[in-house]
Amino acid sequence: MTDLRIVFMGTPEFAVKSLEAILEAGYNVVGVITAPDRPAGRGRKLRESAVKTFAVSKGLNVLQPTNLKSEEFQQELKQIDPNVQVVVAFRMLPESVWNYPEFGTFNLHASLLPQYRGAAPINWAIMNGEKETGISTFFLDEKIDTGAMIMQESVVIGEHENLETIHDRLMNKGSGLVVKTLKAISEGTTKPIAQKDSGTLREAPKLNRENTKINWDKPLNEIYNHIRGLNPYPSAWCYLDNGDAQEQTVKIYDVISHNEEHDHFYGKVLIKEKQLLVAAKGGFIEIKQIQLPGKRKMETHSLLNGFKFSEKAKMR
């Protein structure tokens, strides 16, 4: 069994669980690389990443390079001299970095590769109505999410689960897979398999304003999946026309779908017994949580106590 000198690379909360599991398993983490502190919030105060906060609390050596190709960082990497690197939710690495360790650099990706390569695999799997997703470890190469597979584990996506619940389940399962992968590397038992790009491959591109907007002309189930795949972050959105001169941008979070035939136009807003409903093809989306411009996210029943929807109200 080989003694591993691990450098861990990650930034968000999703990565913290894997770093914690590595430490609990007794592995030697010689360095943690994470994003530089960035201004955040109304006061624009510097905020450190979730990984940095955790790593500092454990007394680990933390590096926050702004340029992974810089000579300064290359020298720092040589000084800590890892023989394996673990990447969880971090940015793209130059070859000089991922190819440095003797036993390679592997990444934890939140999908069953080769499906859903890209920046937002959990969101897109739910948005596309998948019944199953999972996590994969693979060795990095020069392309994005294409390296040789090491291990995979799957999880079922419940019909009513959203991004938050699947994210947490994959985070916990992924931390275990990272430890299993390190064990296999240490014991020399890994058998990497090339990814097979056969069949239809679905991508997981970065989320933006365009691809998070709700299209109320879509079938009911597609709208429902779109919204739950973006709940709670970054959230689905659309325009609300309340019959006045100016449209408002609203964010929509928790919803219920109701299959029901109707003759309303798609996007029509209806209020029925303290329910906020929007007509769609094949039924209605019942909005349980919503956020109006300049307001906090709120439960719909609270909104309806003080906000008046006109009979002409519609969403688009």
PDB file of C-alpha atoms in Angstrom:
ATOM      1  CA  MET A   1       0.000   0.000   0.000  1.00  0.00           C
ATOM      2  CA  THR A   2       1.375   3.390  -1.060  1.00  0.00           C
ATOM      3  CA  ASP A   3       1.340   6.392   1.303  1.00  0.00           C
ATOM      4  CA  LEU A   4      -0.545   9.169  -0.404  1.00  0.00           C
ATOM      5  CA  ARG A   5       0.325  12.860  -0.251  1.00  0.00           C
ATOM      6  CA  ILE A   6      -2.945  14.477  -1.231  1.00  0.00           C
ATOM      7  CA  VAL A   7      -3.696  17.927  -2.565  1.00  0.00           C
ATOM      8  CA  PHE A   8      -7.427  18.659  -2.446  1.00  0.00           C
ATOM      9  CA  MET A   9      -8.980  21.222  -4.811  1.00  0.00           C
ATOM     10  CA  GLY A  10     -12.491  22.563  -4.319  1.00  0.00           C
ATOM     11  CA  THR A  11     -14.540  25.631  -3.495  1.00  0.00           C
ATOM     12  CA  PRO A  12     -18.256  25.232  -2.532  1.00  0.00           C
ATOM     13  CA  GLU A  13     -20.054  23.403   0.257  1.00  0.00           C
ATOM     14  CA  PHE A  14     -20.454  20.355  -1.999  1.00  0.00           C
ATOM     15  CA  ALA A  15     -16.670  19.850  -1.846  1.00  0.00           C
ATOM     16  CA  VAL A  16     -16.363  20.213   1.937  1.00  0.00           C
ATOM     17  CA  LYS A  17     -17.971  16.836   2.614  1.00  0.00           C
ATOM     18  CA  SER A  18     -15.357  15.067   0.485  1.00  0.00           C
ATOM     19  CA  LEU A  19     -12.460  16.839   2.191  1.00  0.00           C
ATOM     20  CA  GLU A  20     -13.940  15.984   5.584  1.00  0.00           C
ATOM     21  CA  ALA A  21     -14.288  12.313   4.583  1.00  0.00           C
ATOM     22  CA  ILE A  22     -10.663  12.184   3.397  1.00  0.00           C
ATOM     23  CA  LEU A  23      -9.448  13.495   6.748  1.00  0.00           C
ATOM     24  CA  GLU A  24     -11.713  11.173   8.724  1.00  0.00           C
ATOM     25  CA  ALA A  25     -10.309   8.228   6.757  1.00  0.00           C
ATOM     26  CA  GLY A  26      -6.850   9.183   7.999  1.00  0.00           C
ATOM     27  CA  TYR A  27      -5.281  10.306   4.742  1.00  0.00           C
ATOM     28  CA  ASN A  28      -2.475  12.857   4.600  1.00  0.00           C
ATOM     29  CA  VAL A  29      -3.683  16.114   3.034  1.00  0.00           C
ATOM     30  CA  VAL A  30      -0.579  18.204   2.307  1.00  0.00           C
ATOM     31  CA  GLY A  31      -2.434  21.106   0.754  1.00  0.00           C
ATOM     32  CA  VAL A  32      -5.849  22.531  -0.081  1.00  0.00           C
ATOM     33  CA  ILE A  33      -6.316  24.722  -3.146  1.00  0.00           C
ATOM     34  CA  THR A  34      -9.428  26.865  -3.343  1.00  0.00           C
ATOM     35  CA  ALA A  35     -10.716  30.071  -4.903  1.00  0.00           C
ATOM     36  CA  PRO A  36      -9.465  33.475  -3.721  1.00  0.00           C
ATOM     37  CA  ASP A  37     -11.669  35.385  -1.271  1.00  0.00           C
ATOM     38  CA  ARG A  38     -14.252  37.400  -3.188  1.00  0.00           C
ATOM     39  CA  PRO A  39     -16.470  40.412  -2.404  1.00  0.00           C
ATOM     40  CA  ALA A  40     -20.021  39.364  -1.578  1.00  0.00           C
ATOM     41  CA  GLY A  41     -23.221  40.769  -0.126  1.00  0.00           C
ATOM     42  CA  ARG A  42     -24.392  44.352   0.012  1.00  0.00           C
ATOM     43  CA  GLY A  43     -21.303  45.506   1.870  1.00  0.00           C
ATOM     44  CA  ARG A  44     -19.037  43.786  -0.699  1.00  0.00           C
ATOM     45  CA  LYS A  45     -16.945  42.372   2.110  1.00  0.00           C
ATOM     46  CA  LEU A  46     -14.456  39.669   1.248  1.00  0.00           C
ATOM     47  CA  ARG A  47     -15.930  36.202   1.722  1.00  0.00           C
ATOM     48  CA  GLU A  48     -13.881  33.030   1.802  1.00  0.00           C
ATOM     49  CA  SER A  49     -14.989  29.795   0.186  1.00  0.00           C
ATOM     50  CA  ALA A  50     -16.681  27.040   2.184  1.00  0.00           C
ATOM     51  CA  VAL A  51     -13.657  24.823   1.552  1.00  0.00           C
ATOM     52  CA  LYS A  52     -11.252  27.437   2.896  1.00  0.00           C
ATOM     53  CA  THR A  53     -13.305  27.942   6.054  1.00  0.00           C
ATOM     54  CA  PHE A  54     -13.290  24.215   6.751  1.00  0.00           C
ATOM     55  CA  ALA A  55      -9.632  23.701   5.820  1.00  0.00           C
ATOM     56  CA  VAL A  56      -8.472  26.532   8.083  1.00  0.00           C
ATOM     57  CA  SER A  57     -10.508  25.079  10.956  1.00  0.00           C
ATOM     58  CA  LYS A  58      -8.575  21.838  10.521  1.00  0.00           C
ATOM     59  CA  GLY A  59      -5.186  23.574  10.351  1.00  0.00           C
ATOM     60  CA  LEU A  60      -4.537  22.590   6.748  1.00  0.00           C
ATOM     61  CA  ASN A  61      -2.173  24.368   4.367  1.00  0.00           C
ATOM     62  CA  VAL A  62      -4.406  26.522   2.124  1.00  0.00           C
ATOM     63  CA  LEU A  63      -3.378  27.993  -1.242  1.00  0.00           C
ATOM     64  CA  GLN A  64      -5.536  30.470  -3.172  1.00  0.00           C
ATOM     65  CA  PRO A  65      -3.842  31.065  -6.523  1.00  0.00           C
ATOM     66  CA  THR A  66      -5.388  33.526  -8.948  1.00  0.00           C
ATOM     67  CA  ASN A  67      -3.435  32.020 -11.837  1.00  0.00           C
ATOM     68  CA  LEU A  68      -2.853  28.264 -11.899  1.00  0.00           C
ATOM     69  CA  LYS A  69      -0.288  28.658 -14.671  1.00  0.00           C
ATOM     70  CA  SER A  70       1.860  31.183 -12.821  1.00  0.00           C
ATOM     71  CA  GLU A  71       5.457  30.333 -11.963  1.00  0.00           C
ATOM     72  CA  GLU A  72       4.762  31.216  -8.331  1.00  0.00           C
ATOM     73  CA  PHE A  73       2.015  28.626  -8.033  1.00  0.00           C
ATOM     74  CA  GLN A  74       4.017  26.004  -9.930  1.00  0.00           C
ATOM     75  CA  GLN A  75       6.788  26.404  -7.376  1.00  0.00           C
ATOM     76  CA  GLU A  76       4.345  26.142  -4.468  1.00  0.00           C
ATOM     77  CA  LEU A  77       2.983  22.925  -5.933  1.00  0.00           C
ATOM     78  CA  LYS A  78       6.462  21.468  -6.221  1.00  0.00           C
ATOM     79  CA  GLN A  79       7.213  22.395  -2.618  1.00  0.00           C
ATOM     80  CA  ILE A  80       4.245  20.482  -1.206  1.00  0.00           C
ATOM     81  CA  ASP A  81       4.876  17.739  -3.795  1.00  0.00           C
ATOM     82  CA  PRO A  82       1.607  15.752  -3.879  1.00  0.00           C
ATOM     83  CA  ASN A  83       1.544  12.310  -5.428  1.00  0.00           C
ATOM     84  CA  VAL A  84      -2.230  12.451  -6.044  1.00  0.00           C
ATOM     85  CA  GLN A  85      -4.742  15.275  -6.396  1.00  0.00           C
ATOM     86  CA  VAL A  86      -8.486  15.252  -5.742  1.00  0.00           C
ATOM     87  CA  VAL A  87     -10.740  17.773  -7.482  1.00  0.00           C
ATOM     88  CA  VAL A  88     -14.324  18.428  -6.355  1.00  0.00           C
ATOM     89  CA  ALA A  89     -16.211  21.403  -7.820  1.00  0.00           C
ATOM     90  CA  PHE A  90     -13.184  23.432  -8.866  1.00  0.00           C
ATOM     91  CA  ARG A  91     -12.137  25.206 -12.032  1.00  0.00           C
ATOM     92  CA  MET A  92     -10.423  23.754 -15.086  1.00  0.00           C
ATOM     93  CA  LEU A  93      -6.761  22.859 -14.479  1.00  0.00           C
ATOM     94  CA  PRO A  94      -3.832  23.354 -16.855  1.00  0.00           C
ATOM     95  CA  GLU A  95      -1.944  20.208 -17.864  1.00  0.00           C
ATOM     96  CA  SER A  96       1.076  21.293 -15.835  1.00  0.00           C
ATOM     97  CA  VAL A  97      -1.086  20.949 -12.721  1.00  0.00           C
ATOM     98  CA  TRP A  98      -3.288  17.901 -13.375  1.00  0.00           C
ATOM     99  CA  ASN A  99      -0.396  15.948 -14.853  1.00  0.00           C
ATOM    100  CA  TYR A 100       2.004  16.710 -11.972  1.00  0.00           C
ATOM    101  CA  PRO A 101       1.292  13.968  -9.372  1.00  0.00           C
ATOM    102  CA  GLU A 102       2.736  10.488  -9.789  1.00  0.00           C
ATOM    103  CA  PHE A 103      -0.667   8.842  -9.356  1.00  0.00           C
ATOM    104  CA  GLY A 104      -2.631  11.416 -11.295  1.00  0.00           C
ATOM    105  CA  THR A 105      -5.453  13.824 -10.564  1.00  0.00           C
ATOM    106  CA  PHE A 106      -9.021  12.613 -10.289  1.00  0.00           C
ATOM    107  CA  ASN A 107     -12.278  14.501 -10.238  1.00  0.00           C
ATOM    108  CA  LEU A 108     -15.610  13.819  -8.548  1.00  0.00           C
ATOM    109  CA  HIS A 109     -18.423  14.674 -10.959  1.00  0.00           C
ATOM    110  CA  ALA A 110     -22.107  14.728  -9.977  1.00  0.00           C
ATOM    111  CA  SER A 111     -23.487  12.653 -12.844  1.00  0.00           C
ATOM    112  CA  LEU A 112     -23.232   9.232 -14.398  1.00  0.00           C
ATOM    113  CA  LEU A 113     -20.622  10.099 -16.995  1.00  0.00           C
ATOM    114  CA  PRO A 114     -20.492  10.405 -19.940  1.00  0.00           C
ATOM    115  CA  GLN A 115     -23.951  11.902 -19.394  1.00  0.00           C
ATOM    116  CA  TYR A 116     -24.202  15.496 -18.183  1.00  0.00           C
ATOM    117  CA  ARG A 117     -20.690  16.731 -18.663  1.00  0.00           C
ATOM    118  CA  GLY A 118     -20.465  20.375 -17.721  1.00  0.00           C
ATOM    119  CA  ALA A 119     -20.964  22.891 -14.939  1.00  0.00           C
ATOM    120  CA  ALA A 120     -24.490  22.068 -13.693  1.00  0.00           C
ATOM    121  CA  PRO A 121     -25.066  18.295 -13.883  1.00  0.00           C
ATOM    122  CA  ILE A 122     -27.472  17.995 -10.953  1.00  0.00           C
ATOM    123  CA  ASN A 123     -29.709  20.820 -12.178  1.00  0.00           C
ATOM    124  CA  TRP A 124     -29.930  19.519 -15.726  1.00  0.00           C
ATOM    125  CA  ALA A 125     -30.619  15.911 -14.763  1.00  0.00           C
ATOM    126  CA  ILE A 126     -33.679  17.040 -12.785  1.00  0.00           C
ATOM    127  CA  MET A 127     -34.703  19.657 -15.355  1.00  0.00           C
ATOM    128  CA  ASN A 128     -34.692  16.971 -18.046  1.00  0.00           C
ATOM    129  CA  GLY A 129     -36.873  14.677 -15.961  1.00  0.00           C
ATOM    130  CA  GLU A 130     -34.296  11.945 -15.396  1.00  0.00           C
ATOM    131  CA  LYS A 131     -35.281   9.143 -13.027  1.00  0.00           C
ATOM    132  CA  GLU A 132     -31.664   8.407 -12.082  1.00  0.00           C
ATOM    133  CA  THR A 133     -28.371  10.221 -11.711  1.00  0.00           C
ATOM    134  CA  GLY A 134     -25.222   9.583  -9.715  1.00  0.00           C
ATOM    135  CA  ILE A 135     -21.589  10.384  -9.111  1.00  0.00           C
ATOM    136  CA  SER A 136     -18.410   9.431 -10.938  1.00  0.00           C
ATOM    137  CA  THR A 137     -14.684   9.612 -10.306  1.00  0.00           C
ATOM    138  CA  PHE A 138     -12.369   9.871 -13.295  1.00  0.00           C
ATOM    139  CA  PHE A 139      -8.798  10.841 -14.077  1.00  0.00           C
ATOM    140  CA  LEU A 140      -8.407  14.286 -15.595  1.00  0.00           C
ATOM    141  CA  ASP A 141      -7.153  14.736 -19.122  1.00  0.00           C
ATOM    142  CA  GLU A 142      -6.915  17.681 -21.513  1.00  0.00           C
ATOM    143  CA  LYS A 143     -10.687  17.878 -22.156  1.00  0.00           C
ATOM    144  CA  ILE A 144     -13.580  18.626 -19.809  1.00  0.00           C
ATOM    145  CA  ASP A 145     -15.112  15.629 -17.987  1.00  0.00           C
ATOM    146  CA  THR A 146     -13.850  13.104 -20.539  1.00  0.00           C
ATOM    147  CA  GLY A 147     -11.067  11.252 -18.688  1.00  0.00           C
ATOM    148  CA  ALA A 148     -10.894   7.553 -17.899  1.00  0.00           C
ATOM    149  CA  MET A 149     -13.558   6.399 -15.454  1.00  0.00           C
ATOM    150  CA  ILE A 150     -12.551   4.977 -12.081  1.00  0.00           C
ATOM    151  CA  MET A 151     -15.792   4.420 -10.133  1.00  0.00           C
ATOM    152  CA  GLN A 152     -19.509   5.242 -10.331  1.00  0.00           C
ATOM    153  CA  GLU A 153     -22.525   5.011  -8.040  1.00  0.00           C
ATOM    154  CA  SER A 154     -26.126   5.852  -8.917  1.00  0.00           C
ATOM    155  CA  VAL A 155     -29.052   7.404  -7.045  1.00  0.00           C
ATOM    156  CA  VAL A 156     -32.745   7.472  -7.865  1.00  0.00           C
ATOM    157  CA  ILE A 157     -34.333  10.887  -8.443  1.00  0.00           C
ATOM    158  CA  GLY A 158     -37.708  10.960  -6.697  1.00  0.00           C
ATOM    159  CA  GLU A 159     -40.645  12.366  -8.630  1.00  0.00           C
ATOM    160  CA  HIS A 160     -40.971  15.336  -6.271  1.00  0.00           C
ATOM    161  CA  GLU A 161     -37.331  15.884  -5.291  1.00  0.00           C
ATOM    162  CA  ASN A 162     -35.630  19.155  -6.113  1.00  0.00           C
ATOM    163  CA  LEU A 163     -32.059  20.357  -6.541  1.00  0.00           C
ATOM    164  CA  GLU A 164     -31.510  20.755  -2.798  1.00  0.00           C
ATOM    165  CA  THR A 165     -32.360  17.183  -1.846  1.00  0.00           C
ATOM    166  CA  ILE A 166     -30.475  15.548  -4.731  1.00  0.00           C
ATOM    167  CA  HIS A 167     -27.464  17.835  -4.173  1.00  0.00           C
ATOM    168  CA  ASP A 168     -27.221  16.742  -0.534  1.00  0.00           C
ATOM    169  CA  ARG A 169     -27.614  13.055  -1.327  1.00  0.00           C
ATOM    170  CA  LEU A 170     -24.942  13.195  -4.033  1.00  0.00           C
ATOM    171  CA  MET A 171     -22.656  15.218  -1.769  1.00  0.00           C
ATOM    172  CA  ASN A 172     -22.795  12.526   0.911  1.00  0.00           C
ATOM    173  CA  LYS A 173     -22.501   9.595  -1.487  1.00  0.00           C
ATOM    174  CA  GLY A 174     -19.728  11.368  -3.399  1.00  0.00           C
ATOM    175  CA  SER A 175     -17.580  11.801  -0.306  1.00  0.00           C
ATOM    176  CA  GLY A 176     -17.638   8.057   0.194  1.00  0.00           C
ATOM    177  CA  LEU A 177     -16.727   7.425  -3.431  1.00  0.00           C
ATOM    178  CA  VAL A 178     -13.734   9.766  -3.137  1.00  0.00           C
ATOM    179  CA  VAL A 179     -12.411   7.747  -0.191  1.00  0.00           C
ATOM    180  CA  LYS A 180     -12.990   4.460  -2.064  1.00  0.00           C
ATOM    181  CA  THR A 181     -11.097   5.861  -5.038  1.00  0.00           C
ATOM    182  CA  LEU A 182      -8.158   6.940  -2.867  1.00  0.00           C
ATOM    183  CA  LYS A 183      -8.078   3.486  -1.306  1.00  0.00           C
ATOM    184  CA  ALA A 184      -7.924   1.861  -4.736  1.00  0.00           C
ATOM    185  CA  ILE A 185      -5.116   4.207  -5.838  1.00  0.00           C
ATOM    186  CA  SER A 186      -3.177   3.511  -2.647  1.00  0.00           C
ATOM    187  CA  GLU A 187      -3.564  -0.244  -3.154  1.00  0.00           C
ATOM    188  CA  GLY A 188      -2.811  -0.079  -6.877  1.00  0.00           C
ATOM    189  CA  THR A 189      -6.120  -1.697  -7.810  1.00  0.00           C
ATOM    190  CA  THR A 190      -7.684   0.984 -10.028  1.00  0.00           C
ATOM    191  CA  LYS A 191      -8.731  -0.173 -13.499  1.00  0.00           C
ATOM    192  CA  PRO A 192      -9.636   3.009 -15.388  1.00  0.00           C
ATOM    193  CA  ILE A 193     -12.028   2.557 -18.301  1.00  0.00           C
ATOM    194  CA  ALA A 194     -12.307   4.968 -21.217  1.00  0.00           C
ATOM    195  CA  GLN A 195     -15.635   6.787 -21.427  1.00  0.00           C
ATOM    196  CA  LYS A 196     -17.845   5.600 -24.279  1.00  0.00           C
ATOM    197  CA  ASP A 197     -19.451   8.445 -26.182  1.00  0.00           C
ATOM    198  CA  SER A 198     -22.088   6.265 -27.817  1.00  0.00           C
ATOM    199  CA  GLY A 199     -25.791   7.101 -28.035  1.00  0.00           C
ATOM    200  CA  THR A 200     -27.359  10.427 -27.130  1.00  0.00           C
ATOM    201  CA  LEU A 201     -25.263  12.451 -24.723  1.00  0.00           C
ATOM    202  CA  ARG A 202     -26.919  15.160 -22.665  1.00  0.00           C
ATOM    203  CA  GLU A 203     -24.838  18.168 -21.659  1.00  0.00           C
ATOM    204  CA  ALA A 204     -24.932  20.240 -18.460  1.00  0.00           C
ATOM    205  CA  PRO A 205     -23.934  23.772 -19.518  1.00  0.00           C
ATOM    206  CA  LYS A 206     -23.543  26.661 -17.131  1.00  0.00           C
ATOM    207  CA  LEU A 207     -26.854  28.104 -16.005  1.00  0.00           C
ATOM    208  CA  ASN A 208     -27.701  31.610 -17.141  1.00  0.00           C
ATOM    209  CA  ARG A 209     -30.634  33.977 -17.408  1.00  0.00           C
ATOM    210  CA  GLU A 210     -31.754  32.509 -20.709  1.00  0.00           C
ATOM    211  CA  ASN A 211     -31.823  28.811 -19.845  1.00  0.00           C
ATOM    212  CA  THR A 212     -33.402  29.282 -16.402  1.00  0.00           C
ATOM    213  CA  LYS A 213     -36.443  31.200 -17.720  1.00  0.00           C
ATOM    214  CA  ILE A 214     -39.762  29.352 -17.584  1.00  0.00           C
ATOM    215  CA  ASN A 215     -41.472  28.743 -20.913  1.00  0.00           C
ATOM    216  CA  TRP A 216     -45.176  28.502 -20.077  1.00  0.00           C
ATOM    217  CA  ASP A 217     -45.938  27.087 -23.541  1.00  0.00           C
ATOM    218  CA  LYS A 218     -44.149  23.844 -22.627  1.00  0.00           C
ATOM    219  CA  PRO A 219     -46.058  20.776 -21.370  1.00  0.00           C
ATOM    220  CA  LEU A 220     -46.950  20.772 -17.675  1.00  0.00           C
ATOM    221  CA  ASN A 221     -44.422  18.135 -16.624  1.00  0.00           C
ATOM    222  CA  GLU A 222     -41.541  19.858 -18.419  1.00  0.00           C
ATOM    223  CA  ILE A 223     -42.304  23.113 -16.604  1.00  0.00           C
ATOM    224  CA  TYR A 224     -42.543  21.275 -13.285  1.00  0.00           C
ATOM    225  CA  ASN A 225     -39.170  19.559 -13.827  1.00  0.00           C
ATOM    226  CA  HIS A 226     -37.586  22.836 -14.937  1.00  0.00           C
ATOM    227  CA  ILE A 227     -38.646  24.618 -11.751  1.00  0.00           C
ATOM    228  CA  ARG A 228     -37.692  21.854  -9.294  1.00  0.00           C
ATOM    229  CA  GLY A 229     -34.318  21.420 -10.994  1.00  0.00           C
ATOM    230  CA  LEU A 230     -33.563  25.063 -10.181  1.00  0.00           C
ATOM    231  CA  ASN A 231     -35.002  25.108  -6.636  1.00  0.00           C
ATOM    232  CA  PRO A 232     -33.496  26.643  -4.554  1.00  0.00           C
ATOM    233  CA  TYR A 233     -30.574  27.777  -6.719  1.00  0.00           C
ATOM    234  CA  PRO A 234     -30.309  29.699  -8.945  1.00  0.00           C
ATOM    235  CA  SER A 235     -34.136  29.559  -9.213  1.00  0.00           C
ATOM    236  CA  ALA A 236     -36.458  29.527 -12.202  1.00  0.00           C
ATOM    237  CA  TRP A 237     -37.915  32.866 -13.247  1.00  0.00           C
ATOM    238  CA  CYS A 238     -40.391  34.510 -15.582  1.00  0.00           C
ATOM    239  CA  TYR A 239     -42.200  37.783 -16.198  1.00  0.00           C
ATOM    240  CA  LEU A 240     -45.428  38.631 -14.391  1.00  0.00           C
ATOM    241  CA  ASP A 241     -47.848  40.912 -16.240  1.00  0.00           C
ATOM    242  CA  ASN A 242     -50.409  41.952 -13.667  1.00  0.00           C
ATOM    243  CA  GLY A 243     -52.469  43.970 -16.105  1.00  0.00           C
ATOM    244  CA  ASP A 244     -50.638  47.220 -15.469  1.00  0.00           C
ATOM    245  CA  ALA A 245     -48.051  49.071 -17.504  1.00  0.00           C
ATOM    246  CA  GLN A 246     -44.926  47.340 -16.248  1.00  0.00           C
ATOM    247  CA  GLU A 247     -43.970  43.673 -16.105  1.00  0.00           C
ATOM    248  CA  GLN A 248     -42.175  42.302 -13.043  1.00  0.00           C
ATOM    249  CA  THR A 249     -39.514  39.635 -12.930  1.00  0.00           C
ATOM    250  CA  VAL A 250     -40.504  36.947 -10.428  1.00  0.00           C
ATOM    251  CA  LYS A 251     -38.561  33.957  -9.137  1.00  0.00           C
ATOM    252  CA  ILE A 252     -40.448  30.736  -8.534  1.00  0.00           C
ATOM    253  CA  TYR A 253     -39.318  28.032  -6.122  1.00  0.00           C
ATOM    254  CA  ASP A 254     -41.520  25.330  -4.614  1.00  0.00           C
ATOM    255  CA  VAL A 255     -44.389  24.180  -6.857  1.00  0.00           C
ATOM    256  CA  ILE A 256     -46.956  21.396  -7.254  1.00  0.00           C
ATOM    257  CA  SER A 257     -48.249  20.161 -10.605  1.00  0.00           C
ATOM    258  CA  HIS A 258     -51.927  19.391 -11.163  1.00  0.00           C
ATOM    259  CA  ASN A 259     -52.937  17.360 -14.219  1.00  0.00           C
ATOM    260  CA  GLU A 260     -56.256  18.768 -15.371  1.00  0.00           C
ATOM    261  CA  GLU A 261     -57.949  19.657 -18.633  1.00  0.00           C
ATOM    262  CA  HIS A 262     -58.824  23.329 -19.012  1.00  0.00           C
ATOM    263  CA  ASP A 263     -59.451  25.985 -21.624  1.00  0.00           C
ATOM    264  CA  HIS A 264     -57.273  28.789 -20.197  1.00  0.00           C
ATOM    265  CA  PHE A 265     -54.396  30.223 -22.220  1.00  0.00           C
ATOM    266  CA  TYR A 266     -50.945  29.101 -21.105  1.00  0.00           C
ATOM    267  CA  GLY A 267     -49.504  31.424 -18.467  1.00  0.00           C
ATOM    268  CA  LYS A 268     -52.902  32.579 -17.202  1.00  0.00           C
ATOM    269  CA  VAL A 269     -52.809  33.307 -13.448  1.00  0.00           C
ATOM    270  CA  LEU A 270     -55.736  32.086 -11.359  1.00  0.00           C
ATOM    271  CA  ILE A 271     -56.424  32.440  -7.650  1.00  0.00           C
ATOM    272  CA  LYS A 272     -58.542  29.643  -6.185  1.00  0.00           C
ATOM    273  CA  GLU A 273     -59.082  29.194  -2.460  1.00  0.00           C
ATOM    274  CA  LYS A 274     -55.738  30.769  -1.527  1.00  0.00           C
ATOM    275  CA  GLN A 275     -53.966  28.834  -4.266  1.00  0.00           C
ATOM    276  CA  LEU A 276     -51.832  30.620  -6.861  1.00  0.00           C
ATOM    277  CA  LEU A 277     -52.189  28.647 -10.102  1.00  0.00           C
ATOM    278  CA  VAL A 278     -50.678  29.155 -13.539  1.00  0.00           C
ATOM    279  CA  ALA A 279     -52.230  27.430 -16.533  1.00  0.00           C
ATOM    280  CA  ALA A 280     -50.036  25.194 -18.677  1.00  0.00           C
ATOM    281  CA  LYS A 281     -50.467  22.530 -21.326  1.00  0.00           C
ATOM    282  CA  GLY A 282     -52.182  19.646 -19.530  1.00  0.00           C
ATOM    283  CA  GLY A 283     -52.893  21.291 -16.192  1.00  0.00           C
ATOM    284  CA  PHE A 284     -51.793  23.875 -13.669  1.00  0.00           C
ATOM    285  CA  ILE A 285     -48.620  24.733 -11.787  1.00  0.00           C
ATOM    286  CA  GLU A 286     -49.460  25.644  -8.197  1.00  0.00           C
ATOM    287  CA  ILE A 287     -46.857  28.062  -6.853  1.00  0.00           C
ATOM    288  CA  LYS A 288     -46.040  27.511  -3.169  1.00  0.00           C
ATOM    289  CA  GLN A 289     -43.032  29.857  -2.895  1.00  0.00           C
ATOM    290  CA  ILE A 290     -42.350  32.971  -4.929  1.00  0.00           C
ATOM    291  CA  GLN A 291     -40.144  36.053  -4.837  1.00  0.00           C
ATOM    292  CA  LEU A 292     -41.153  39.454  -6.185  1.00  0.00           C
ATOM    293  CA  PRO A 293     -38.602  42.127  -7.177  1.00  0.00           C
ATOM    294  CA  GLY A 294     -36.915  43.661  -4.135  1.00  0.00           C
ATOM    295  CA  LYS A 295     -38.670  41.252  -1.781  1.00  0.00           C
ATOM    296  CA  ARG A 296     -37.642  38.114   0.064  1.00  0.00           C
ATOM    297  CA  LYS A 297     -38.803  34.666  -0.972  1.00  0.00           C
ATOM    298  CA  MET A 298     -42.173  34.036   0.640  1.00  0.00           C
ATOM    299  CA  GLU A 299     -44.906  31.455   0.949  1.00  0.00           C
ATOM    300  CA  THR A 300     -47.738  32.090  -1.490  1.00  0.00           C
ATOM    301  CA  HIS A 301     -50.410  32.246   1.220  1.00  0.00           C
ATOM    302  CA  SER A 302     -48.480  35.139   2.798  1.00  0.00           C
ATOM    303  CA  LEU A 303     -48.150  36.900  -0.550  1.00  0.00           C
ATOM    304  CA  LEU A 304     -51.870  36.639  -1.222  1.00  0.00           C
ATOM    305  CA  ASN A 305     -52.628  38.412   2.056  1.00  0.00           C
ATOM    306  CA  GLY A 306     -51.144  41.629   0.716  1.00  0.00           C
ATOM    307  CA  PHE A 307     -50.693  41.354  -3.049  1.00  0.00           C
ATOM    308  CA  LYS A 308     -53.577  41.690  -5.458  1.00  0.00           C
ATOM    309  CA  PHE A 309     -53.493  39.746  -8.712  1.00  0.00           C
ATOM    310  CA  SER A 310     -55.712  41.238 -11.399  1.00  0.00           C
ATOM    311  CA  GLU A 311     -58.113  39.149 -13.458  1.00  0.00           C
ATOM    312  CA  LYS A 312     -55.853  39.823 -16.452  1.00  0.00           C
ATOM    313  CA  ALA A 313     -52.683  38.599 -14.709  1.00  0.00           C
ATOM    314  CA  LYS A 314     -50.455  36.318 -16.735  1.00  0.00           C
ATOM    315  CA  MET A 315     -46.911  34.935 -16.651  1.00  0.00           C
ATOM    316  CA  ARG A 316     -44.658  34.603 -19.609  1.00  0.00           C
TER     317      ARG A 316
END
